[in-house]
PDB file of N, CA and C and ligand atoms in Angstrom:
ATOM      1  N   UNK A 102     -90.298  73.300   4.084  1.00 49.00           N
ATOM      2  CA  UNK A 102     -90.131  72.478   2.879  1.00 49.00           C
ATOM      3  C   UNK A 102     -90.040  73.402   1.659  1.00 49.00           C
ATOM      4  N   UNK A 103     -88.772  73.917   0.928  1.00 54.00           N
ATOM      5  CA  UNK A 103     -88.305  74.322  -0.520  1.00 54.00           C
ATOM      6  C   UNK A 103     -88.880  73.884  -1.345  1.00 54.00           C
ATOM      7  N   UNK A 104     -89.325  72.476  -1.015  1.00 61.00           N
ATOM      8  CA  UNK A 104     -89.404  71.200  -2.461  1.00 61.00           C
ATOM      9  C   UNK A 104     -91.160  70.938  -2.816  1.00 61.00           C
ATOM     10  N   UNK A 105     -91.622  71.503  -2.008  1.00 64.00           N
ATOM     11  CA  UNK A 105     -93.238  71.482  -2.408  1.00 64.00           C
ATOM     12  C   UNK A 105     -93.644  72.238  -3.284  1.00 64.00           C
ATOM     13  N   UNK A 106     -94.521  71.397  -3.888  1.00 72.00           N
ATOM     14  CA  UNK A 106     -94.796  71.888  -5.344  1.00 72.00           C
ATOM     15  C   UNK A 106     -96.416  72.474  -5.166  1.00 72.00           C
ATOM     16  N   UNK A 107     -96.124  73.871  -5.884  1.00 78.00           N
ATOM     17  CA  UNK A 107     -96.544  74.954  -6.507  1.00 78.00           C
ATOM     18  C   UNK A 107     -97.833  74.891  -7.338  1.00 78.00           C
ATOM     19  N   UNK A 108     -98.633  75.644  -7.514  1.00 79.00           N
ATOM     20  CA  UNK A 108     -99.508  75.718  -8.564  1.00 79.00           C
ATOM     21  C   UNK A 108    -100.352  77.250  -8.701  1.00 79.00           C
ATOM     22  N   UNK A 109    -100.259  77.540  -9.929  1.00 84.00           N
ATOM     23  CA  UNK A 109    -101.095  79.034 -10.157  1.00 84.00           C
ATOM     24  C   UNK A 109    -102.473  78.999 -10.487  1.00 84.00           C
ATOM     25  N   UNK A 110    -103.209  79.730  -9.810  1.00 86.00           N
ATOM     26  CA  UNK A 110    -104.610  79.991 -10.121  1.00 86.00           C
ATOM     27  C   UNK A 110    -104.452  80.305 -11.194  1.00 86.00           C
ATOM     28  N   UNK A 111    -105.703  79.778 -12.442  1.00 86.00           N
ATOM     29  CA  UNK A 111    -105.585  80.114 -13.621  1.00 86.00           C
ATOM     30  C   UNK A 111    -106.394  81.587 -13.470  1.00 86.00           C
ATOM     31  N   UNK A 112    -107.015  81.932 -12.575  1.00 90.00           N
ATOM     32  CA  UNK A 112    -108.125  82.871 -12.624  1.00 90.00           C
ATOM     33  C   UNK A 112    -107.136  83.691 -12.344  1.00 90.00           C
ATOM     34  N   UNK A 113    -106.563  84.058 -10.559  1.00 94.00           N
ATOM     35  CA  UNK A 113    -105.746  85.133 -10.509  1.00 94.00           C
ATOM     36  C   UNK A 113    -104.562  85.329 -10.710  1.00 94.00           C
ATOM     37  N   UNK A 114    -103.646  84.317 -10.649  1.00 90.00           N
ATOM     38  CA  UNK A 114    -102.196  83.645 -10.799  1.00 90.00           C
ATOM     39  C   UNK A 114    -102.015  83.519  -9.224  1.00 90.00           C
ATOM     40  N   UNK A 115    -102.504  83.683  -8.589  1.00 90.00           N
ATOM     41  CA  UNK A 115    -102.162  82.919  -7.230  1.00 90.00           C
ATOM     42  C   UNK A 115    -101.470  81.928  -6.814  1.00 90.00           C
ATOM     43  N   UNK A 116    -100.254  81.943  -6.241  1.00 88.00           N
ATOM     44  CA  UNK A 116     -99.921  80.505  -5.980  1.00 88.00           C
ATOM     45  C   UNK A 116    -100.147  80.052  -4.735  1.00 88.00           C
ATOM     46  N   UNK A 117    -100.775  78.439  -5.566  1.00 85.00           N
ATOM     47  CA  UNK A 117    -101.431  77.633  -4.326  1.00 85.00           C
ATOM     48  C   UNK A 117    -100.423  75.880  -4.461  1.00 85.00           C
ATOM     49  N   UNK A 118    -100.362  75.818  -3.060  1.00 84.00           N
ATOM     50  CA  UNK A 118     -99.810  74.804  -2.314  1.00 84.00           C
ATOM     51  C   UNK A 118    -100.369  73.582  -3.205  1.00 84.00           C
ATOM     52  N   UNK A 119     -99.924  72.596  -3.305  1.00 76.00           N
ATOM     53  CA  UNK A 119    -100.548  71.159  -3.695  1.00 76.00           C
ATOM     54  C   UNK A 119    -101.551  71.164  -3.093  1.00 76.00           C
ATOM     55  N   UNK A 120    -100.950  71.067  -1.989  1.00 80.00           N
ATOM     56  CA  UNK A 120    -102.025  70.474  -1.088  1.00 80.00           C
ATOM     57  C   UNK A 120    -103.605  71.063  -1.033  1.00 80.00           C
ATOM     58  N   UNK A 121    -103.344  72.396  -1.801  1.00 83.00           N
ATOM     59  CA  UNK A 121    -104.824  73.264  -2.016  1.00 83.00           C
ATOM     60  C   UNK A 121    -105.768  72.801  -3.242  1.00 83.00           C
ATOM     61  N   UNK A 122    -106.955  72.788  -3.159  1.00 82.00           N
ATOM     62  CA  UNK A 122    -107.586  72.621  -3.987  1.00 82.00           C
ATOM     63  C   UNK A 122    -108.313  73.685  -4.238  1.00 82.00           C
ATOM     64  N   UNK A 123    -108.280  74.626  -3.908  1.00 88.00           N
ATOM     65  CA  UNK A 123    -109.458  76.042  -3.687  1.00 88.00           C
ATOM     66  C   UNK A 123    -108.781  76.704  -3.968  1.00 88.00           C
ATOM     67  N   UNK A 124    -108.591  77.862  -4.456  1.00 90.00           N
ATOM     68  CA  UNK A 124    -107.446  78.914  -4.112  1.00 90.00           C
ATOM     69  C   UNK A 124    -108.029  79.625  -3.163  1.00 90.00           C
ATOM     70  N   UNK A 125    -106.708  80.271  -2.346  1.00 89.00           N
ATOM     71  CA  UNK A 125    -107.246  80.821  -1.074  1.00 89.00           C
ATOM     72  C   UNK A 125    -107.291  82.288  -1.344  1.00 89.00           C
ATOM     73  N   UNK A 126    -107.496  82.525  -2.691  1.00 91.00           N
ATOM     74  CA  UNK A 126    -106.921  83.989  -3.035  1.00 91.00           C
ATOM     75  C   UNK A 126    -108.856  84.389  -3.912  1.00 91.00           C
ATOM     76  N   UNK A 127    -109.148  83.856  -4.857  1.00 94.00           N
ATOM     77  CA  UNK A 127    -110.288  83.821  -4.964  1.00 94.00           C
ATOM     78  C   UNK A 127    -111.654  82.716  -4.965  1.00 94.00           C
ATOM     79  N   UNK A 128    -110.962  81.717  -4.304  1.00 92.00           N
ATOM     80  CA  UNK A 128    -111.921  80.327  -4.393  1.00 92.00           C
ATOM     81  C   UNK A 128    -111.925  80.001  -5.484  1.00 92.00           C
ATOM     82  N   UNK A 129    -111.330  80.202  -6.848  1.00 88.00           N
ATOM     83  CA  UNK A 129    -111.352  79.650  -8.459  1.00 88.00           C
ATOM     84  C   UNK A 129    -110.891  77.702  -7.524  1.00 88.00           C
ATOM     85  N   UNK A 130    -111.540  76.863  -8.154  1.00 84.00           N
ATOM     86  CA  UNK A 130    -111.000  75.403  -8.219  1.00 84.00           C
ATOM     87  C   UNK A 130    -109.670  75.417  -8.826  1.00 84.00           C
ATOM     88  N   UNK A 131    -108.486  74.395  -8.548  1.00 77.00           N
ATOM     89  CA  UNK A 131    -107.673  74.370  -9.009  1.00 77.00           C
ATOM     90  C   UNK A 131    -107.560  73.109  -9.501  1.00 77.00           C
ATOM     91  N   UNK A 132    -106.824  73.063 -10.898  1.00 67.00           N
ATOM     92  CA  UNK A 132    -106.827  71.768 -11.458  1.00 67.00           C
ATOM     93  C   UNK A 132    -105.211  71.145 -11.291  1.00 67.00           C
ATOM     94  N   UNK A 133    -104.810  70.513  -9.922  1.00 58.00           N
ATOM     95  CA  UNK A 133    -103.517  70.126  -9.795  1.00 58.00           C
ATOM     96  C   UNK A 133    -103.045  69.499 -11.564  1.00 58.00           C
ATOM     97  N   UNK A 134    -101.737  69.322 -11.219  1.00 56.00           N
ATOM     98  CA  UNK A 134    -100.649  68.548 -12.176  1.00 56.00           C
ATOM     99  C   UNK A 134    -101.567  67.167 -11.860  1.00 56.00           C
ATOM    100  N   UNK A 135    -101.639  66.623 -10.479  1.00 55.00           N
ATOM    101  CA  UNK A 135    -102.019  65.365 -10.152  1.00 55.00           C
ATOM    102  C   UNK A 135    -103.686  65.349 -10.352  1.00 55.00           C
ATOM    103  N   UNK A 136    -103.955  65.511 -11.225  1.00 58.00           N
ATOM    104  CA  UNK A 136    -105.365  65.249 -11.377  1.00 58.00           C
ATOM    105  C   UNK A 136    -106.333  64.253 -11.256  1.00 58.00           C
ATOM    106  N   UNK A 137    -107.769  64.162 -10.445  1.00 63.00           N
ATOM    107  CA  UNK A 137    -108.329  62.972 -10.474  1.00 63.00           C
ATOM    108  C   UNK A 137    -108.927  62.712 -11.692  1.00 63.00           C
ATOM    109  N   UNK A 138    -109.463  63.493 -12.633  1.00 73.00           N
ATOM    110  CA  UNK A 138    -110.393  63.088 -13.718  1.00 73.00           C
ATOM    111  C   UNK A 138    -109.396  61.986 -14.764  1.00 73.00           C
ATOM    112  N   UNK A 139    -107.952  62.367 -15.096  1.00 77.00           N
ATOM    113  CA  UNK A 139    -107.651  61.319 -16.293  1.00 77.00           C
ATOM    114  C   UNK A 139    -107.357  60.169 -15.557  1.00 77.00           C
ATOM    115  N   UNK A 140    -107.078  60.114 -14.314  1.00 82.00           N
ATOM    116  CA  UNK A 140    -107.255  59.204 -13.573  1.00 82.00           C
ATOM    117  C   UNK A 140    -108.264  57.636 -13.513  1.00 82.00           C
ATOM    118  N   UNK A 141    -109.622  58.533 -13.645  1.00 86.00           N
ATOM    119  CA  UNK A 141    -110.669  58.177 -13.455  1.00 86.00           C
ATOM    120  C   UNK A 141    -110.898  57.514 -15.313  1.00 86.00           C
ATOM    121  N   UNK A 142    -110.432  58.377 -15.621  1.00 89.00           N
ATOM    122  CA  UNK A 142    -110.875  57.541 -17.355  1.00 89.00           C
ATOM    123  C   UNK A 142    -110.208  56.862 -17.833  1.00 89.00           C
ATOM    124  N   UNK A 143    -108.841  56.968 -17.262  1.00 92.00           N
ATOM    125  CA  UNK A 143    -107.781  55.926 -17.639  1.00 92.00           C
ATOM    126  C   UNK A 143    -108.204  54.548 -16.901  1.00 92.00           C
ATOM    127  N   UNK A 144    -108.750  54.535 -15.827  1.00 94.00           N
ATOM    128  CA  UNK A 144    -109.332  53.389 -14.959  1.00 94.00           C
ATOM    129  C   UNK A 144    -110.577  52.796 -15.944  1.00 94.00           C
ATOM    130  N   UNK A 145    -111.392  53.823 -16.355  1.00 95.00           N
ATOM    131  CA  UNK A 145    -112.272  53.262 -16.989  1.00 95.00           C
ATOM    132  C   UNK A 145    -112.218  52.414 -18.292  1.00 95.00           C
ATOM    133  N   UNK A 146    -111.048  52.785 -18.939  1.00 96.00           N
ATOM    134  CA  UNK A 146    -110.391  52.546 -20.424  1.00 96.00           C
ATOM    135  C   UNK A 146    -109.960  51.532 -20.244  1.00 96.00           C
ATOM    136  N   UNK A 147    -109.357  50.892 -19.236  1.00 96.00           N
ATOM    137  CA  UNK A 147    -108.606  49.879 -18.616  1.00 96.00           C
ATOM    138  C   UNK A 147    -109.459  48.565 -18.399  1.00 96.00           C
ATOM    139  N   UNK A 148    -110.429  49.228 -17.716  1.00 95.00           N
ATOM    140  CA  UNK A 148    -111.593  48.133 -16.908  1.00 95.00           C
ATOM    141  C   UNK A 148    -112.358  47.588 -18.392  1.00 95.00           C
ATOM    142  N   UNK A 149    -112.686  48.547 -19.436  1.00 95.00           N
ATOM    143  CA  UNK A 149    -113.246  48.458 -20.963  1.00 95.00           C
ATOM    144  C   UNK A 149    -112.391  47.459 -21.777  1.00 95.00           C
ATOM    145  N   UNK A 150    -110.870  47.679 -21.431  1.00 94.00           N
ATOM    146  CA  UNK A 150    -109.920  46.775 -22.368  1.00 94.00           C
ATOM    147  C   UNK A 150    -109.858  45.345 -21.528  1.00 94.00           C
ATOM    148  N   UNK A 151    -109.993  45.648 -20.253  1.00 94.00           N
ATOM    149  CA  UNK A 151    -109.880  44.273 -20.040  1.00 94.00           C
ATOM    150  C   UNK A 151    -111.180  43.066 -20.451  1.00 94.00           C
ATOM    151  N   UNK A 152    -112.175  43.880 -20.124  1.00 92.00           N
ATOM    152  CA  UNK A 152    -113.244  43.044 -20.199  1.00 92.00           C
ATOM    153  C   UNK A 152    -113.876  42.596 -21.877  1.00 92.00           C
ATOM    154  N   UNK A 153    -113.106  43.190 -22.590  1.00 91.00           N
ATOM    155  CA  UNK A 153    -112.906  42.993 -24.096  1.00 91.00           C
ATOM    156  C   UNK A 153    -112.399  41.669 -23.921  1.00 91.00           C
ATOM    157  N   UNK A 154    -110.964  41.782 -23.715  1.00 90.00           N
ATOM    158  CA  UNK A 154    -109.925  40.734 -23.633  1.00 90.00           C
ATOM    159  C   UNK A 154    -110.592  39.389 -22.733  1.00 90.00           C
ATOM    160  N   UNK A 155    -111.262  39.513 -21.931  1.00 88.00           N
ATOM    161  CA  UNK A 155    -111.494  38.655 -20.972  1.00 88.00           C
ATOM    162  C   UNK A 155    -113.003  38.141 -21.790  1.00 88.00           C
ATOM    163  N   UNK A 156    -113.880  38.851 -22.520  1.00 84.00           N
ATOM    164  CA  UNK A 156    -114.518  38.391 -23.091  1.00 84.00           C
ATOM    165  C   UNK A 156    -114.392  37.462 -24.262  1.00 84.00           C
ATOM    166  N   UNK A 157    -113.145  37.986 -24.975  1.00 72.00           N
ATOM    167  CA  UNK A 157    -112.747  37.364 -26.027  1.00 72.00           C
ATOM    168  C   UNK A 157    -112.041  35.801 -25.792  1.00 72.00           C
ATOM    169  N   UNK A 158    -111.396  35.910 -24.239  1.00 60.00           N
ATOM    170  CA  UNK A 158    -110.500  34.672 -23.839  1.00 60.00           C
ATOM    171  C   UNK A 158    -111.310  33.536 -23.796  1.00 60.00           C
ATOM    172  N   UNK A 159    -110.750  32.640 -22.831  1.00 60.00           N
ATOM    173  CA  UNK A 159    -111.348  31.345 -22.277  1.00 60.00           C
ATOM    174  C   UNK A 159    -112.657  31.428 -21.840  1.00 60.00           C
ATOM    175  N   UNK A 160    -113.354  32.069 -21.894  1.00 55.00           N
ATOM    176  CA  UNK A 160    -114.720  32.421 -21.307  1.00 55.00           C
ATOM    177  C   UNK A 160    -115.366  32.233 -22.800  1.00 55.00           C
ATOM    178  N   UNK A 161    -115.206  33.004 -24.221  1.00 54.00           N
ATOM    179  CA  UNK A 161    -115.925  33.122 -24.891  1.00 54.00           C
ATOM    180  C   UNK A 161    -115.431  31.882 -25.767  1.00 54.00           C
ATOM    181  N   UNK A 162    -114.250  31.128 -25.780  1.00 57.00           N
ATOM    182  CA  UNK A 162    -114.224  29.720 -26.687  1.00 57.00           C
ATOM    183  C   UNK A 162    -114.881  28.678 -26.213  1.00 57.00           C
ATOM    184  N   UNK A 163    -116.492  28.922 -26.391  1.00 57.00           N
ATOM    185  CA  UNK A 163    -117.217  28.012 -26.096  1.00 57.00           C
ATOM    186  C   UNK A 163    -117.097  26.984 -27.720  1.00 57.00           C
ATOM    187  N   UNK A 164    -117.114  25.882 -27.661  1.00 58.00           N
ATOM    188  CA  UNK A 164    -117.080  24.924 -28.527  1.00 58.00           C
ATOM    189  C   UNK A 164    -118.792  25.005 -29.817  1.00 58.00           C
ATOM    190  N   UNK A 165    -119.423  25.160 -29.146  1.00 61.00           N
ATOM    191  CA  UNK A 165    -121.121  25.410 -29.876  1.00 61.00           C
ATOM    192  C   UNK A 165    -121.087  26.877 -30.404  1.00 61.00           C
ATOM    193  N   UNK A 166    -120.319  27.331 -30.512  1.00 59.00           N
ATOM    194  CA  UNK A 166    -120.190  28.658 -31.225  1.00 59.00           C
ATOM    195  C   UNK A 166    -119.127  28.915 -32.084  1.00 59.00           C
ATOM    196  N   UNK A 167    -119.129  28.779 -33.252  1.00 60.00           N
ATOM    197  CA  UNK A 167    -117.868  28.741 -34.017  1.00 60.00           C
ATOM    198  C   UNK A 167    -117.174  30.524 -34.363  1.00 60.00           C
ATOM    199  N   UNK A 168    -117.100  31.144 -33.209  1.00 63.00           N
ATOM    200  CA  UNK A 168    -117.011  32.353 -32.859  1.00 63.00           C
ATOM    201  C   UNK A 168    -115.300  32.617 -33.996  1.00 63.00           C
ATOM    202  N   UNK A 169    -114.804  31.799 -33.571  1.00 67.00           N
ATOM    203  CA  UNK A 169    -112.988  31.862 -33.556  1.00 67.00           C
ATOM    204  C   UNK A 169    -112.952  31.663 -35.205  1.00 67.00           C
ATOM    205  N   UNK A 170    -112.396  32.307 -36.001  1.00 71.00           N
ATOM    206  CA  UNK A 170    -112.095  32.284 -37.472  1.00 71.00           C
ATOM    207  C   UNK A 170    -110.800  31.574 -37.603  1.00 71.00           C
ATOM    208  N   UNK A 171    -110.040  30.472 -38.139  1.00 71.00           N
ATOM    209  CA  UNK A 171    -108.775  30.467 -38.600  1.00 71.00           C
ATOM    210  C   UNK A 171    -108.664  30.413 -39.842  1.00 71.00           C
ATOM    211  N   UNK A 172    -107.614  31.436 -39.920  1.00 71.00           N
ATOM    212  CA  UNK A 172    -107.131  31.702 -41.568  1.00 71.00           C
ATOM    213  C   UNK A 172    -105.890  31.258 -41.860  1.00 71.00           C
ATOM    214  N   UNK A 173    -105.514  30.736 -42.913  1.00 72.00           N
ATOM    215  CA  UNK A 173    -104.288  29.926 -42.766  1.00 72.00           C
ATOM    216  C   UNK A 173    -103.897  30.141 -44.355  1.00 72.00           C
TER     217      UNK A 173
HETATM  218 ZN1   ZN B 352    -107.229  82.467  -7.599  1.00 66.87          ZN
END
């Protein structure tokens, strides 16, 4: 496979396979292109906006709470 993608140890410049997470040249961690961490916070940012939205919806127009402002 030509088409597999590449990555350099930032420590030695090693190039390591995708598929590596270690480098096999000095064990430095490698931080793929495909990363899990923004992953993980973009999920979290998501799960935060929804539950905003979902708080704000049909759940929170309870009638005994004059929560909702109209300005006109
Ligand atoms: Zn390395």
């Amino acid at each position: 496979m030509s088409d597999q993608k590449t990555d350099k140890c930032k420590k030695c410049g090693e190039e390591i396979s995708a598929h590596e997470q270690v480098c096999p040249s000095c064990g430095e961690e490698v931080s793929q292109g495909f990363n899990a961490k923004p992953w993980i916070i973009l999920a979290i940012i998501i799960l935060v906006i929804m539950e905003i939205l979902v708080g704000r919806g049909p759940g929170a127009e309870t009638k005994s709470e004059p929560a909702v402002e109209i300005v006109k």
